[in-house]
């Protein structure tokens, strides 16, 4: 079906066939040439007039029109550069020269040709849920910007039945000569008998049909079981380039248009789309057509619809926006969506107040679906969430689960402004919308829970520290990276875009000042609403906001170095041995493979940073000086050279210096050994002189500097000794996250017990001091504050993970009580730890019990941790059984299968099993997840990141040789670099680490 749609590729190249020239045709040809020359001359005159008229037209048009036209001009030049000789002229107002019908093949461009743009779509979808097919009729009003006889738009996996083009009712049809698909670029080409005239509008009508796919993209199907009956639903996922799988369209973000959607379906279902239902027309035979109101100007990727038989609850905001949450009837009845509905209402009000721009639509629906490729998708007015990221049963959900749900919702609501109202011009700047939304996850959660200090604290461990692990690799990339073709788009949606983007936005907001930054965002949204914008538009607006405060900073000049260069710097602060108050500050590109020569060579031209120079950044370095009882106010130094000298008047011999105050900057800080010793002494004597953010930052920097060879292996382990007196959650969380990769490097070594013994010594005091959470008499959990409860959880997790016997005994007792009483009295905040510990320590019957509970549970938060607990077994037969079951979609949801494989890989008893399973099942896994953003890269990273032997590295290299090409190339090359770094660390530093541990444990 898919290969048989339209003409085959070779036919696409022979639409217009050039006649052969023979001698008897020469005379005729001379006349034709003369006539053709006169025609060309006339055409040039007409074109000049058209250009002059279009310039005037542009001067009179609104801002968004100017953006579209200028961007189309850029796109035309882009296509011309890629296809030299295929495009003549340099923009949408120029006709292709010479034999356009024969030589100009706009369907071969990597981007859509710019001679047309859509103004409005009328789309009718008929969904046949009994056989999972749908039919469609789309009428697109298109404006012709320069004359052409081709219409090129996106269509993929659609069977086109009929194509018509009309000018208007008076002029009538424009005859269609032929139409064909060009699969390499996923486009449909309509060839006309005559050219479309510039500056005129036409209607393009296409009738087609397709399958409601059993996958995760386009218009796809899912199902769930209620009262023993399996029910189906259909839902869309169009971002970034999958709207073309549901209807022919101009599927690039710059082509904004209005949409009028109608959905015909059986009356046993309801339909949803971006706008409210305007009218419903019922037919005989149990069918109904829902006609939705017209949308504002929007891009195709956040258009959406769904056909389901869900129920809902609703709320109304202060500004009369109707908010509804749709989910399975049993989930709605239990109240599982009430938390999400409540915070969505509050968040819409928060964002309207923060941005000073009203929410643009009359309603916002939240749709909870069982199967989805991502946590959620921000479709304007119809945001879709996987159930695990929106449904919450308060009595059995942990704080960390509540936090996950909260932050996903905060993220998607932010996109209603950044992404939907103002959309990136092209995918190279996807980090703008994703970075801003990811940053606002923490700002918005602070609004909901002011005492949680998310932006100042949790941001560090969950975003900054995590993304720096990725961005310290040679295989990293800039946040803003060139996107040439459809297959490139997938790779820009990664944690570099999301998390580094957020970290850079946070750094920018802090050095600008939050109020000035907020005013800049308000101006940006007001200026560009309903249009498209690029990063330079944001930089210009923020520079103006600073200028209004009397500060002259060229934001673009500063931020281009951070967004157009990959990686980040390590700042080294060295004390002067002869003069106390002078320090040397150096910057260099931080790499985990720094000392190595081999990896350094791989950088080649990439080691040239922005503008072709060596990697340098303009760094807002904040510095404070302290002693045993006091820390000075911070001063800011803008570091722009490779090496600089600075005088710090308050710095004396026994004072320590601290850089990157509160870890606002996106860089690491290293010191001379003397300063590290002074900082460690400070932590041991009175840690609270140093802020909680910087205590967490010192831990993370020390572990990663040591891993990369910038620092001896003992320094980070010495820092951990102060933790027995650490009362705040954040440093413990930073330590836990920093220890995790080190633990995975060591967990299959003979001397692992030496490492675990040292960690348990640091954890024991706090573990016995805090104890376990307790149940109240009514069965509900006695909750203390978020910080205290999360600290207790972190310490229990470390104690059980590293083998504390009392912790193991407590977990086993709780599991046994549950099995014997069939009442689960395990506190929700530690259930995942208890389940995992119990499965790893106890016999096969416990595994079978957890497996049974996984099947019978209807609470999505509980199902998630039960499934993950099954991966903790020491029994390799059970792990193999689970891996094989993970590919059965009836047993394990598609999106959850990845987590099963990754968690088995994290288990030292299952790492080699997961690695073998991944290789054996690669074709199945790649077919299932290959097109889904994040999923393949998450799977590849999760399975390989802790491989650390020479044999495993060679297996990985051989696997890549067998599976060259495809969309996974960048993920696989990153995996090779990571495993190579793991092998090298074992070779260079493992024995150094164990020698220090043996020596320390003896004393």
Short mmCIF file of C-alpha atoms in Angstrom, two decimals, residues 126-134 210-214 219-223 230-234 269:
data_model
loop_
_atom_site.label_atom_id
_atom_site.label_comp_id
_atom_site.label_asym_id
_atom_site.label_seq_id
_atom_site.Cartn_x
_atom_site.Cartn_y
_atom_site.Cartn_z
CA UNK A 126 -14.15 10.52 8.39
CA UNK A 127 -12.82 8.03 10.95
CA UNK A 128 -13.77 4.35 10.59
CA UNK A 129 -12.84 3.00 14.01
CA UNK A 130 -14.12 -0.49 13.21
CA UNK A 131 -11.38 -1.14 10.62
CA UNK A 132 -8.94 1.66 11.57
CA UNK A 133 -9.00 3.59 8.32
CA UNK A 134 -9.96 7.16 7.54
CA UNK A 210 -5.19 6.24 4.76
CA UNK A 211 -4.78 3.89 7.71
CA UNK A 212 -5.15 4.86 11.36
CA UNK A 213 -1.74 3.39 12.10
CA UNK A 214 -0.85 1.03 14.93
CA UNK A 219 -3.08 9.74 13.14
CA UNK A 220 -2.63 6.57 15.19
CA UNK A 221 -4.70 4.23 17.31
CA UNK A 222 -4.50 3.06 20.88
CA UNK A 223 -6.69 1.02 23.20
CA UNK A 230 -11.17 -3.49 24.99
CA UNK A 231 -11.99 -0.04 23.63
CA UNK A 232 -10.15 1.84 20.89
CA UNK A 233 -9.34 5.47 20.28
CA UNK A 234 -7.58 7.48 17.59
CA UNK A 269 -17.47 8.16 20.03
#
